[in-house]
PDB file of C-alpha atoms and ligand atoms in Angstrom:
ATOM      1  CA  UNK A  63       0.000   0.000   0.000  1.00 78.00           C
ATOM      2  CA  UNK A  64       1.440   3.374  -0.994  1.00 96.00           C
ATOM      3  CA  UNK A  65       0.092   6.658   0.273  1.00 98.00           C
ATOM      4  CA  UNK A  66       0.676   9.895  -1.596  1.00 98.00           C
ATOM      5  CA  UNK A  67       1.205  13.152   0.261  1.00 98.00           C
ATOM      6  CA  UNK A  68       0.679  16.301  -1.826  1.00 98.00           C
ATOM      7  CA  UNK A  69       1.787  19.732  -0.656  1.00 98.00           C
ATOM      8  CA  UNK A  70       3.538  22.870  -1.896  1.00 98.00           C
ATOM      9  CA  UNK A  71       5.299  25.732  -0.135  1.00 98.00           C
ATOM     10  CA  UNK A  72       2.949  28.172  -1.929  1.00 98.00           C
ATOM     11  CA  UNK A  73       0.425  27.197   0.769  1.00 98.00           C
ATOM     12  CA  UNK A  74       2.539  29.287   3.165  1.00 98.00           C
ATOM     13  CA  UNK A  75       2.265  32.397   0.969  1.00 98.00           C
ATOM     14  CA  UNK A  76      -1.502  32.669   1.422  1.00 98.00           C
ATOM     15  CA  UNK A  77      -1.080  35.224   4.210  1.00 96.00           C
ATOM     16  CA  UNK A  78      -3.943  36.215   6.494  1.00 95.00           C
ATOM     17  CA  UNK A  79      -4.008  39.188   8.877  1.00 94.00           C
ATOM     18  CA  UNK A  80      -2.443  38.665  12.323  1.00 93.00           C
ATOM     19  CA  UNK A  81      -4.733  36.592  14.547  1.00 93.00           C
ATOM     20  CA  UNK A  82      -6.783  35.025  11.720  1.00 95.00           C
ATOM     21  CA  UNK A  83      -7.246  31.336  12.644  1.00 96.00           C
ATOM     22  CA  UNK A  84      -6.660  30.051   9.099  1.00 98.00           C
ATOM     23  CA  UNK A  85      -2.897  30.649   9.206  1.00 98.00           C
ATOM     24  CA  UNK A  86       0.169  29.283   7.446  1.00 98.00           C
ATOM     25  CA  UNK A  87       1.227  27.799  10.800  1.00 98.00           C
ATOM     26  CA  UNK A  88      -1.378  25.092  10.173  1.00 98.00           C
ATOM     27  CA  UNK A  89       0.643  23.782   7.231  1.00 98.00           C
ATOM     28  CA  UNK A  90       3.916  24.164   9.152  1.00 98.00           C
ATOM     29  CA  UNK A  91       2.443  22.043  11.972  1.00 98.00           C
ATOM     30  CA  UNK A  92       1.423  19.310   9.510  1.00 98.00           C
ATOM     31  CA  UNK A  93       4.834  19.366   7.811  1.00 98.00           C
ATOM     32  CA  UNK A  94       6.537  18.952  11.198  1.00 98.00           C
ATOM     33  CA  UNK A  95       4.510  15.831  11.948  1.00 98.00           C
ATOM     34  CA  UNK A  96       5.179  14.279   8.560  1.00 98.00           C
ATOM     35  CA  UNK A  97       8.934  14.905   8.804  1.00 97.00           C
ATOM     36  CA  UNK A  98       8.990  12.121  11.395  1.00 98.00           C
ATOM     37  CA  UNK A  99      10.688   8.920  10.302  1.00 98.00           C
ATOM     38  CA  UNK A 100       7.367   7.156  10.822  1.00 97.00           C
ATOM     39  CA  UNK A 101       6.176   8.797   7.602  1.00 98.00           C
ATOM     40  CA  UNK A 102       9.366   8.267   5.588  1.00 98.00           C
ATOM     41  CA  UNK A 103       7.641   5.845   3.208  1.00 97.00           C
ATOM     42  CA  UNK A 104       5.084   8.418   2.012  1.00 98.00           C
ATOM     43  CA  UNK A 105       5.301   9.202  -1.689  1.00 98.00           C
ATOM     44  CA  UNK A 106       5.645  12.993  -1.745  1.00 98.00           C
ATOM     45  CA  UNK A 107       4.561  15.246  -4.596  1.00 98.00           C
ATOM     46  CA  UNK A 108       4.492  18.984  -5.188  1.00 98.00           C
ATOM     47  CA  UNK A 109       1.050  20.361  -5.956  1.00 98.00           C
ATOM     48  CA  UNK A 110       0.967  21.586  -9.558  1.00 98.00           C
ATOM     49  CA  UNK A 111      -0.655  24.880 -10.519  1.00 98.00           C
ATOM     50  CA  UNK A 112      -4.152  24.243 -11.882  1.00 98.00           C
ATOM     51  CA  UNK A 113      -5.354  25.902 -15.075  1.00 98.00           C
ATOM     52  CA  UNK A 114      -8.270  28.266 -14.545  1.00 98.00           C
ATOM     53  CA  UNK A 115     -10.416  25.848 -16.571  1.00 98.00           C
ATOM     54  CA  UNK A 116      -9.834  23.159 -13.940  1.00 98.00           C
ATOM     55  CA  UNK A 117     -11.092  25.465 -11.167  1.00 98.00           C
ATOM     56  CA  UNK A 118     -14.115  26.021 -13.408  1.00 98.00           C
ATOM     57  CA  UNK A 119     -15.102  22.358 -12.978  1.00 98.00           C
ATOM     58  CA  UNK A 120     -16.697  23.504  -9.714  1.00 98.00           C
ATOM     59  CA  UNK A 121     -17.626  27.093 -10.555  1.00 98.00           C
ATOM     60  CA  UNK A 122     -18.808  29.236 -13.481  1.00 98.00           C
ATOM     61  CA  UNK A 123     -15.821  30.422 -15.548  1.00 98.00           C
ATOM     62  CA  UNK A 124     -16.857  34.038 -14.842  1.00 98.00           C
ATOM     63  CA  UNK A 125     -16.578  33.424 -11.091  1.00 98.00           C
ATOM     64  CA  UNK A 126     -13.072  31.975 -11.471  1.00 98.00           C
ATOM     65  CA  UNK A 127     -12.093  34.951 -13.633  1.00 98.00           C
ATOM     66  CA  UNK A 128     -13.472  37.353 -11.011  1.00 98.00           C
ATOM     67  CA  UNK A 129     -11.316  35.758  -8.278  1.00 98.00           C
ATOM     68  CA  UNK A 130      -8.266  35.914 -10.573  1.00 98.00           C
ATOM     69  CA  UNK A 131      -8.883  39.609 -11.268  1.00 98.00           C
ATOM     70  CA  UNK A 132      -9.363  40.500  -7.608  1.00 98.00           C
ATOM     71  CA  UNK A 133      -5.953  39.078  -6.620  1.00 98.00           C
ATOM     72  CA  UNK A 134      -4.051  41.989  -4.992  1.00 98.00           C
ATOM     73  CA  UNK A 135      -0.462  43.058  -5.783  1.00 97.00           C
ATOM     74  CA  UNK A 136       0.010  44.092  -2.145  1.00 97.00           C
ATOM     75  CA  UNK A 137      -1.924  44.151   1.112  1.00 97.00           C
ATOM     76  CA  UNK A 138      -5.259  42.394   1.356  1.00 97.00           C
ATOM     77  CA  UNK A 139      -8.485  42.432  -0.573  1.00 97.00           C
ATOM     78  CA  UNK A 140     -11.632  41.403   1.272  1.00 96.00           C
ATOM     79  CA  UNK A 141     -13.761  38.897  -0.637  1.00 96.00           C
ATOM     80  CA  UNK A 142     -16.257  38.056   2.118  1.00 94.00           C
ATOM     81  CA  UNK A 143     -16.594  38.834   5.852  1.00 92.00           C
ATOM     82  CA  UNK A 144     -13.803  36.468   6.883  1.00 92.00           C
ATOM     83  CA  UNK A 145     -12.330  35.607   3.461  1.00 96.00           C
ATOM     84  CA  UNK A 146      -9.407  37.620   2.170  1.00 97.00           C
ATOM     85  CA  UNK A 147      -6.819  37.420  -0.566  1.00 98.00           C
ATOM     86  CA  UNK A 148      -3.159  38.368  -0.152  1.00 98.00           C
ATOM     87  CA  UNK A 149      -0.713  38.498  -3.079  1.00 98.00           C
ATOM     88  CA  UNK A 150       0.123  34.790  -2.595  1.00 98.00           C
ATOM     89  CA  UNK A 151      -3.461  33.583  -2.233  1.00 98.00           C
ATOM     90  CA  UNK A 152      -4.320  32.953  -5.873  1.00 98.00           C
ATOM     91  CA  UNK A 153      -1.327  30.712  -6.489  1.00 98.00           C
ATOM     92  CA  UNK A 154      -1.976  28.834  -3.217  1.00 98.00           C
ATOM     93  CA  UNK A 155      -5.642  28.285  -4.126  1.00 98.00           C
ATOM     94  CA  UNK A 156      -4.795  27.140  -7.670  1.00 98.00           C
ATOM     95  CA  UNK A 157      -2.124  24.783  -6.320  1.00 98.00           C
ATOM     96  CA  UNK A 158      -4.633  23.420  -3.792  1.00 99.00           C
ATOM     97  CA  UNK A 159      -6.881  22.618  -6.760  1.00 99.00           C
ATOM     98  CA  UNK A 160      -3.953  21.280  -8.805  1.00 99.00           C
ATOM     99  CA  UNK A 161      -2.803  19.137  -5.879  1.00 99.00           C
ATOM    100  CA  UNK A 162      -6.246  17.608  -5.426  1.00 99.00           C
ATOM    101  CA  UNK A 163      -6.533  16.871  -9.133  1.00 98.00           C
ATOM    102  CA  UNK A 164      -3.049  15.330  -9.118  1.00 98.00           C
ATOM    103  CA  UNK A 165      -4.077  13.128  -6.183  1.00 99.00           C
ATOM    104  CA  UNK A 166      -7.164  11.959  -8.091  1.00 98.00           C
ATOM    105  CA  UNK A 167      -4.981  11.156 -11.116  1.00 98.00           C
ATOM    106  CA  UNK A 168      -2.537   9.144  -8.998  1.00 98.00           C
ATOM    107  CA  UNK A 169      -5.269   7.179  -7.240  1.00 98.00           C
ATOM    108  CA  UNK A 170      -7.448   6.569 -10.317  1.00 98.00           C
ATOM    109  CA  UNK A 171      -4.467   5.288 -12.319  1.00 98.00           C
ATOM    110  CA  UNK A 172      -3.379   3.214  -9.295  1.00 96.00           C
ATOM    111  CA  UNK A 173       0.006   4.895  -9.014  1.00 97.00           C
ATOM    112  CA  UNK A 174      -0.879   5.144  -5.324  1.00 97.00           C
ATOM    113  CA  UNK A 175      -3.492   3.480  -3.141  1.00 97.00           C
ATOM    114  CA  UNK A 176      -4.697   6.652  -1.487  1.00 98.00           C
ATOM    115  CA  UNK A 177      -3.658  10.267  -0.994  1.00 99.00           C
ATOM    116  CA  UNK A 178      -3.759  13.231   1.368  1.00 99.00           C
ATOM    117  CA  UNK A 179      -3.553  16.802   0.070  1.00 99.00           C
ATOM    118  CA  UNK A 180      -2.397  19.361   2.659  1.00 98.00           C
ATOM    119  CA  UNK A 181      -2.921  22.750   1.058  1.00 98.00           C
ATOM    120  CA  UNK A 182      -4.740  25.951   1.965  1.00 98.00           C
ATOM    121  CA  UNK A 183      -6.986  27.932   1.631  1.00 98.00           C
ATOM    122  CA  UNK A 184      -9.651  25.306   2.372  1.00 98.00           C
ATOM    123  CA  UNK A 185     -12.591  24.888  -0.017  1.00 98.00           C
ATOM    124  CA  UNK A 186     -15.819  23.364   1.265  1.00 98.00           C
ATOM    125  CA  UNK A 187     -17.632  26.647   2.015  1.00 98.00           C
ATOM    126  CA  UNK A 188     -17.107  27.967  -1.532  1.00 98.00           C
ATOM    127  CA  UNK A 189     -20.427  27.735  -3.375  1.00 98.00           C
ATOM    128  CA  UNK A 190     -20.851  27.700  -7.160  1.00 98.00           C
ATOM    129  CA  UNK A 191     -20.452  31.462  -7.386  1.00 98.00           C
ATOM    130  CA  UNK A 192     -19.736  32.656  -3.873  1.00 98.00           C
ATOM    131  CA  UNK A 193     -16.500  32.684  -1.834  1.00 98.00           C
ATOM    132  CA  UNK A 194     -17.004  32.484   1.916  1.00 98.00           C
ATOM    133  CA  UNK A 195     -15.705  30.994   5.166  1.00 98.00           C
ATOM    134  CA  UNK A 196     -11.975  31.277   4.242  1.00 98.00           C
ATOM    135  CA  UNK A 197     -12.709  29.425   0.940  1.00 98.00           C
ATOM    136  CA  UNK A 198     -12.317  30.619  -2.675  1.00 98.00           C
ATOM    137  CA  UNK A 199     -12.399  27.503  -4.868  1.00 98.00           C
ATOM    138  CA  UNK A 200     -14.134  24.321  -3.744  1.00 98.00           C
ATOM    139  CA  UNK A 201     -11.100  22.067  -4.044  1.00 98.00           C
ATOM    140  CA  UNK A 202     -12.832  18.819  -3.032  1.00 99.00           C
ATOM    141  CA  UNK A 203     -15.786  19.434  -5.362  1.00 99.00           C
ATOM    142  CA  UNK A 204     -13.402  20.135  -8.238  1.00 99.00           C
ATOM    143  CA  UNK A 205     -11.519  16.895  -7.466  1.00 99.00           C
ATOM    144  CA  UNK A 206     -14.813  14.984  -7.597  1.00 98.00           C
ATOM    145  CA  UNK A 207     -15.802  16.575 -10.917  1.00 98.00           C
ATOM    146  CA  UNK A 208     -12.325  15.828 -12.314  1.00 98.00           C
ATOM    147  CA  UNK A 209     -12.683  12.136 -11.407  1.00 98.00           C
ATOM    148  CA  UNK A 210     -16.014  12.089 -13.236  1.00 98.00           C
ATOM    149  CA  UNK A 211     -14.752  13.920 -16.317  1.00 98.00           C
ATOM    150  CA  UNK A 212     -11.250  12.489 -16.745  1.00 98.00           C
ATOM    151  CA  UNK A 213     -11.839   8.919 -15.557  1.00 98.00           C
ATOM    152  CA  UNK A 214     -15.538   8.379 -16.097  1.00 98.00           C
ATOM    153  CA  UNK A 215     -16.213   7.682 -12.426  1.00 98.00           C
ATOM    154  CA  UNK A 216     -19.944   7.051 -12.366  1.00 98.00           C
ATOM    155  CA  UNK A 217     -20.508   7.566  -8.639  1.00 98.00           C
ATOM    156  CA  UNK A 218     -18.290   9.519  -6.230  1.00 98.00           C
ATOM    157  CA  UNK A 219     -18.828   9.822  -2.477  1.00 99.00           C
ATOM    158  CA  UNK A 220     -17.678  13.051  -0.818  1.00 99.00           C
ATOM    159  CA  UNK A 221     -17.563  12.650   2.962  1.00 99.00           C
ATOM    160  CA  UNK A 222     -17.062  15.811   5.013  1.00 99.00           C
ATOM    161  CA  UNK A 223     -16.251  15.511   8.729  1.00 99.00           C
ATOM    162  CA  UNK A 224     -15.144  19.124   9.148  1.00 98.00           C
ATOM    163  CA  UNK A 225     -16.998  20.555  12.163  1.00 98.00           C
ATOM    164  CA  UNK A 226     -18.650  23.133   9.892  1.00 98.00           C
ATOM    165  CA  UNK A 227     -21.206  22.138   7.293  1.00 98.00           C
ATOM    166  CA  UNK A 228     -19.848  22.175   3.735  1.00 98.00           C
ATOM    167  CA  UNK A 229     -22.536  24.445   2.331  1.00 98.00           C
ATOM    168  CA  UNK A 230     -20.457  24.965  -0.809  1.00 98.00           C
ATOM    169  CA  UNK A 231     -20.172  21.274  -1.620  1.00 99.00           C
ATOM    170  CA  UNK A 232     -23.863  20.812  -0.908  1.00 99.00           C
ATOM    171  CA  UNK A 233     -24.678  23.714  -3.231  1.00 98.00           C
ATOM    172  CA  UNK A 234     -22.487  22.376  -6.048  1.00 98.00           C
ATOM    173  CA  UNK A 235     -23.818  18.805  -5.844  1.00 99.00           C
ATOM    174  CA  UNK A 236     -27.426  19.558  -4.851  1.00 98.00           C
ATOM    175  CA  UNK A 237     -28.864  18.276  -8.128  1.00 98.00           C
ATOM    176  CA  UNK A 238     -26.057  15.887  -9.129  1.00 98.00           C
ATOM    177  CA  UNK A 239     -27.261  12.297  -8.708  1.00 98.00           C
ATOM    178  CA  UNK A 240     -23.744  10.961  -9.442  1.00 98.00           C
ATOM    179  CA  UNK A 241     -22.276  12.431  -6.261  1.00 99.00           C
ATOM    180  CA  UNK A 242     -23.237  11.602  -2.697  1.00 99.00           C
ATOM    181  CA  UNK A 243     -22.298  14.377  -0.276  1.00 99.00           C
ATOM    182  CA  UNK A 244     -22.384  13.226   3.373  1.00 99.00           C
ATOM    183  CA  UNK A 245     -21.494  15.478   6.296  1.00 99.00           C
ATOM    184  CA  UNK A 246     -21.255  15.408  10.060  1.00 98.00           C
ATOM    185  CA  UNK A 247     -21.066  18.883  11.586  1.00 98.00           C
ATOM    186  CA  UNK A 248     -21.954  20.860  14.683  1.00 98.00           C
ATOM    187  CA  UNK A 249     -25.317  22.647  14.583  1.00 98.00           C
ATOM    188  CA  UNK A 250     -26.112  25.388  15.260  1.00 98.00           C
ATOM    189  CA  UNK A 251     -22.807  26.756  13.984  1.00 98.00           C
ATOM    190  CA  UNK A 252     -21.427  28.596  10.960  1.00 98.00           C
ATOM    191  CA  UNK A 253     -22.562  28.553   8.137  1.00 98.00           C
ATOM    192  CA  UNK A 254     -26.061  27.582   9.378  1.00 98.00           C
ATOM    193  CA  UNK A 255     -26.922  25.028   6.686  1.00 98.00           C
ATOM    194  CA  UNK A 256     -26.854  21.224   7.046  1.00 98.00           C
ATOM    195  CA  UNK A 257     -30.179  20.209   8.556  1.00 98.00           C
ATOM    196  CA  UNK A 258     -30.997  16.533   8.060  1.00 98.00           C
ATOM    197  CA  UNK A 259     -34.012  17.634   6.005  1.00 98.00           C
ATOM    198  CA  UNK A 260     -31.635  19.061   3.340  1.00 98.00           C
ATOM    199  CA  UNK A 261     -31.386  16.002   1.091  1.00 98.00           C
ATOM    200  CA  UNK A 262     -30.721  17.274  -2.437  1.00 98.00           C
ATOM    201  CA  UNK A 263     -32.770  16.898  -5.601  1.00 98.00           C
ATOM    202  CA  UNK A 264     -31.988  13.152  -5.824  1.00 98.00           C
ATOM    203  CA  UNK A 265     -31.691  12.248  -2.129  1.00 98.00           C
ATOM    204  CA  UNK A 266     -27.887  12.124  -2.428  1.00 98.00           C
ATOM    205  CA  UNK A 267     -27.171  14.719   0.278  1.00 98.00           C
ATOM    206  CA  UNK A 268     -26.819  13.181   3.754  1.00 98.00           C
ATOM    207  CA  UNK A 269     -26.604  15.673   6.623  1.00 98.00           C
ATOM    208  CA  UNK A 270     -26.000  14.469  10.158  1.00 98.00           C
ATOM    209  CA  UNK A 271     -25.903  17.417  12.558  1.00 98.00           C
ATOM    210  CA  UNK A 272     -24.280  16.984  15.982  1.00 98.00           C
ATOM    211  CA  UNK A 273     -24.635  19.330  18.936  1.00 98.00           C
ATOM    212  CA  UNK A 274     -22.087  21.224  21.026  1.00 98.00           C
ATOM    213  CA  UNK A 275     -20.433  18.905  23.538  1.00 98.00           C
ATOM    214  CA  UNK A 276     -20.885  15.720  21.499  1.00 98.00           C
ATOM    215  CA  UNK A 277     -17.843  13.463  21.808  1.00 98.00           C
ATOM    216  CA  UNK A 278     -16.218  10.747  19.738  1.00 98.00           C
ATOM    217  CA  UNK A 279     -18.727   8.118  20.835  1.00 98.00           C
ATOM    218  CA  UNK A 280     -21.626  10.191  19.480  1.00 98.00           C
ATOM    219  CA  UNK A 281     -19.664  10.940  16.300  1.00 98.00           C
ATOM    220  CA  UNK A 282     -18.918   7.236  15.726  1.00 98.00           C
ATOM    221  CA  UNK A 283     -22.539   6.309  16.367  1.00 98.00           C
ATOM    222  CA  UNK A 284     -23.713   8.918  13.832  1.00 98.00           C
ATOM    223  CA  UNK A 285     -21.163   7.691  11.320  1.00 98.00           C
ATOM    224  CA  UNK A 286     -22.140   4.030  11.791  1.00 98.00           C
ATOM    225  CA  UNK A 287     -25.882   4.670  11.741  1.00 98.00           C
ATOM    226  CA  UNK A 288     -26.276   7.392   9.106  1.00 98.00           C
ATOM    227  CA  UNK A 289     -23.153   7.942   6.992  1.00 98.00           C
ATOM    228  CA  UNK A 290     -21.485   4.575   6.373  1.00 98.00           C
ATOM    229  CA  UNK A 291     -24.611   2.611   5.317  1.00 98.00           C
ATOM    230  CA  UNK A 292     -25.598   5.334   2.835  1.00 98.00           C
ATOM    231  CA  UNK A 293     -22.101   5.520   1.336  1.00 98.00           C
ATOM    232  CA  UNK A 294     -21.829   1.718   1.131  1.00 98.00           C
ATOM    233  CA  UNK A 295     -25.250   1.449  -0.573  1.00 98.00           C
ATOM    234  CA  UNK A 296     -24.188   4.152  -3.049  1.00 98.00           C
ATOM    235  CA  UNK A 297     -21.229   1.896  -4.046  1.00 98.00           C
ATOM    236  CA  UNK A 298     -18.876   4.700  -5.107  1.00 98.00           C
ATOM    237  CA  UNK A 299     -16.021   4.373  -7.624  1.00 98.00           C
ATOM    238  CA  UNK A 300     -13.995   6.809  -5.534  1.00 98.00           C
ATOM    239  CA  UNK A 301     -14.205   8.162  -1.982  1.00 98.00           C
ATOM    240  CA  UNK A 302     -13.119  11.764  -1.384  1.00 99.00           C
ATOM    241  CA  UNK A 303     -12.814  13.129   2.155  1.00 99.00           C
ATOM    242  CA  UNK A 304     -13.187  16.798   3.051  1.00 99.00           C
ATOM    243  CA  UNK A 305     -10.866  16.317   6.000  1.00 99.00           C
ATOM    244  CA  UNK A 306     -11.285  19.153   8.448  1.00 98.00           C
ATOM    245  CA  UNK A 307      -9.958  18.478  11.926  1.00 98.00           C
ATOM    246  CA  UNK A 308     -11.809  21.244  13.784  1.00 98.00           C
ATOM    247  CA  UNK A 309     -14.177  18.796  15.505  1.00 98.00           C
ATOM    248  CA  UNK A 310     -11.164  18.020  17.740  1.00 98.00           C
ATOM    249  CA  UNK A 311     -11.800  18.836  21.386  1.00 98.00           C
ATOM    250  CA  UNK A 312      -8.964  21.401  21.426  1.00 98.00           C
ATOM    251  CA  UNK A 313     -10.303  23.430  18.488  1.00 98.00           C
ATOM    252  CA  UNK A 314     -11.104  27.070  19.288  1.00 98.00           C
ATOM    253  CA  UNK A 315     -13.781  27.565  16.597  1.00 97.00           C
ATOM    254  CA  UNK A 316     -16.259  24.874  17.662  1.00 98.00           C
ATOM    255  CA  UNK A 317     -17.501  22.745  20.536  1.00 98.00           C
ATOM    256  CA  UNK A 318     -17.362  19.057  19.614  1.00 98.00           C
ATOM    257  CA  UNK A 319     -15.090  16.818  21.675  1.00 98.00           C
ATOM    258  CA  UNK A 320     -13.496  14.377  19.250  1.00 98.00           C
ATOM    259  CA  UNK A 321      -9.918  13.278  19.644  1.00 98.00           C
ATOM    260  CA  UNK A 322      -7.402  12.167  17.057  1.00 98.00           C
ATOM    261  CA  UNK A 323      -8.315   8.491  17.400  1.00 98.00           C
ATOM    262  CA  UNK A 324     -11.823   9.292  16.139  1.00 99.00           C
ATOM    263  CA  UNK A 325     -10.395  10.631  12.877  1.00 98.00           C
ATOM    264  CA  UNK A 326      -8.217   7.519  12.541  1.00 98.00           C
ATOM    265  CA  UNK A 327     -11.306   5.358  13.107  1.00 98.00           C
ATOM    266  CA  UNK A 328     -13.413   7.228  10.537  1.00 99.00           C
ATOM    267  CA  UNK A 329     -10.564   7.033   8.026  1.00 99.00           C
ATOM    268  CA  UNK A 330     -10.371   3.236   8.411  1.00 98.00           C
ATOM    269  CA  UNK A 331     -14.140   2.884   8.064  1.00 98.00           C
ATOM    270  CA  UNK A 332     -14.145   4.846   4.795  1.00 98.00           C
ATOM    271  CA  UNK A 333     -11.126   2.887   3.569  1.00 98.00           C
ATOM    272  CA  UNK A 334     -13.156  -0.265   4.201  1.00 98.00           C
ATOM    273  CA  UNK A 335     -15.945   1.010   1.944  1.00 98.00           C
ATOM    274  CA  UNK A 336     -13.401   2.144  -0.652  1.00 98.00           C
ATOM    275  CA  UNK A 337     -11.835  -1.347  -0.550  1.00 98.00           C
ATOM    276  CA  UNK A 338     -15.185  -3.052  -1.100  1.00 98.00           C
ATOM    277  CA  UNK A 339     -16.520  -0.791  -3.841  1.00 98.00           C
ATOM    278  CA  UNK A 340     -13.782   1.413  -5.274  1.00 98.00           C
ATOM    279  CA  UNK A 341     -10.661  -0.748  -5.404  1.00 97.00           C
ATOM    280  CA  UNK A 342      -9.445   1.155  -2.340  1.00 98.00           C
ATOM    281  CA  UNK A 343      -9.388   4.487  -4.194  1.00 98.00           C
ATOM    282  CA  UNK A 344      -9.577   7.306  -1.647  1.00 98.00           C
ATOM    283  CA  UNK A 345      -8.415  10.932  -1.770  1.00 99.00           C
ATOM    284  CA  UNK A 346      -8.408  13.092   1.362  1.00 99.00           C
ATOM    285  CA  UNK A 347      -8.231  16.882   1.199  1.00 99.00           C
ATOM    286  CA  UNK A 348      -7.460  19.196   4.121  1.00 99.00           C
ATOM    287  CA  UNK A 349     -10.229  21.595   5.139  1.00 98.00           C
ATOM    288  CA  UNK A 350     -10.281  23.218   8.623  1.00 98.00           C
ATOM    289  CA  UNK A 351      -8.532  22.499  11.933  1.00 98.00           C
ATOM    290  CA  UNK A 352      -7.324  25.496  13.910  1.00 98.00           C
ATOM    291  CA  UNK A 353      -5.682  24.224  17.088  1.00 98.00           C
ATOM    292  CA  UNK A 354      -2.153  23.385  16.027  1.00 98.00           C
ATOM    293  CA  UNK A 355      -1.738  20.545  18.521  1.00 98.00           C
ATOM    294  CA  UNK A 356      -5.164  19.068  17.761  1.00 98.00           C
ATOM    295  CA  UNK A 357      -4.473  19.419  14.033  1.00 98.00           C
ATOM    296  CA  UNK A 358      -1.018  17.792  14.251  1.00 98.00           C
ATOM    297  CA  UNK A 359      -2.232  14.811  16.236  1.00 98.00           C
ATOM    298  CA  UNK A 360      -5.278  14.380  14.021  1.00 98.00           C
ATOM    299  CA  UNK A 361      -3.286  14.456  10.803  1.00 98.00           C
ATOM    300  CA  UNK A 362      -0.881  11.918  12.341  1.00 98.00           C
ATOM    301  CA  UNK A 363      -3.762   9.561  13.148  1.00 98.00           C
ATOM    302  CA  UNK A 364      -5.312  10.129   9.703  1.00 98.00           C
ATOM    303  CA  UNK A 365      -2.013   9.353   7.935  1.00 98.00           C
ATOM    304  CA  UNK A 366      -1.385   6.272  10.081  1.00 98.00           C
ATOM    305  CA  UNK A 367      -4.757   4.940   8.952  1.00 98.00           C
ATOM    306  CA  UNK A 368      -4.171   5.804   5.282  1.00 98.00           C
ATOM    307  CA  UNK A 369      -0.803   4.007   5.463  1.00 98.00           C
ATOM    308  CA  UNK A 370      -2.506   0.891   6.822  1.00 97.00           C
ATOM    309  CA  UNK A 371      -1.290   1.092  10.405  1.00 94.00           C
TER     310      UNK A 371
HETATM  311 ZN1  LIG B 115     -14.372  23.945   9.630  1.00 80.88          ZN
END
């Protein structure tokens, strides 16, 4: 089993104002963990720069062009309440997309068994034509669409365990019967969407809200009862994970009480479904996770699982 790790130092050049939780230190913390000898056997790749047309797999071309044109030469430009661009943001976002697409290529062609893409900005709040919640391009949604277009994947499961609901992914796949979007998230919490009654035009949206204070046992129960059976019955050709680690008990932006072992457990469960239905093909893409210790431990547990430990 070989696991691909995709990153690029451009992720560090997406600079946010002092004190913004979505900081370059998140990537530095992940890199520090993966420098450990334990992860020496990872296949490492640099995230390529995506063409604008690739970003447009998830968004109207005019939206992508608008983001490109708003990229500042200096300082910051505000795109949404908490979403900004610095001079390095556009390249980081396009390399996040390029990295995710590269990971799909490697997994679909069986160069690697599975992959983790650690880039920023995150993506799952970006709707078809609206940037929000630190997100510009919906990287995971674009990866899913790329698997459909380039490899003819007929069904793709996108599982999102970030503590915030992936309103952007839900928006993009609302009426797409070929994609199952399944999310656990804290409610009420930003962005406010994700009620279990939101099921999509073809009943392929699966929302499982949790409440503040819920721990790993509640998360695992929700996963076992509501997420895993739906994904297994969907029999996907590829499993993509929107891997946010902000449901960790240490995270400052939310109030769930998971620990790193819960992310390792969920990873193994999804790998089991990928093994049964998708030849093991699984691509995981970093979303949130804002406590550097919680993030580091969670990524370690996630990688251990992906590497079959
Ligand atoms: Zn989040």
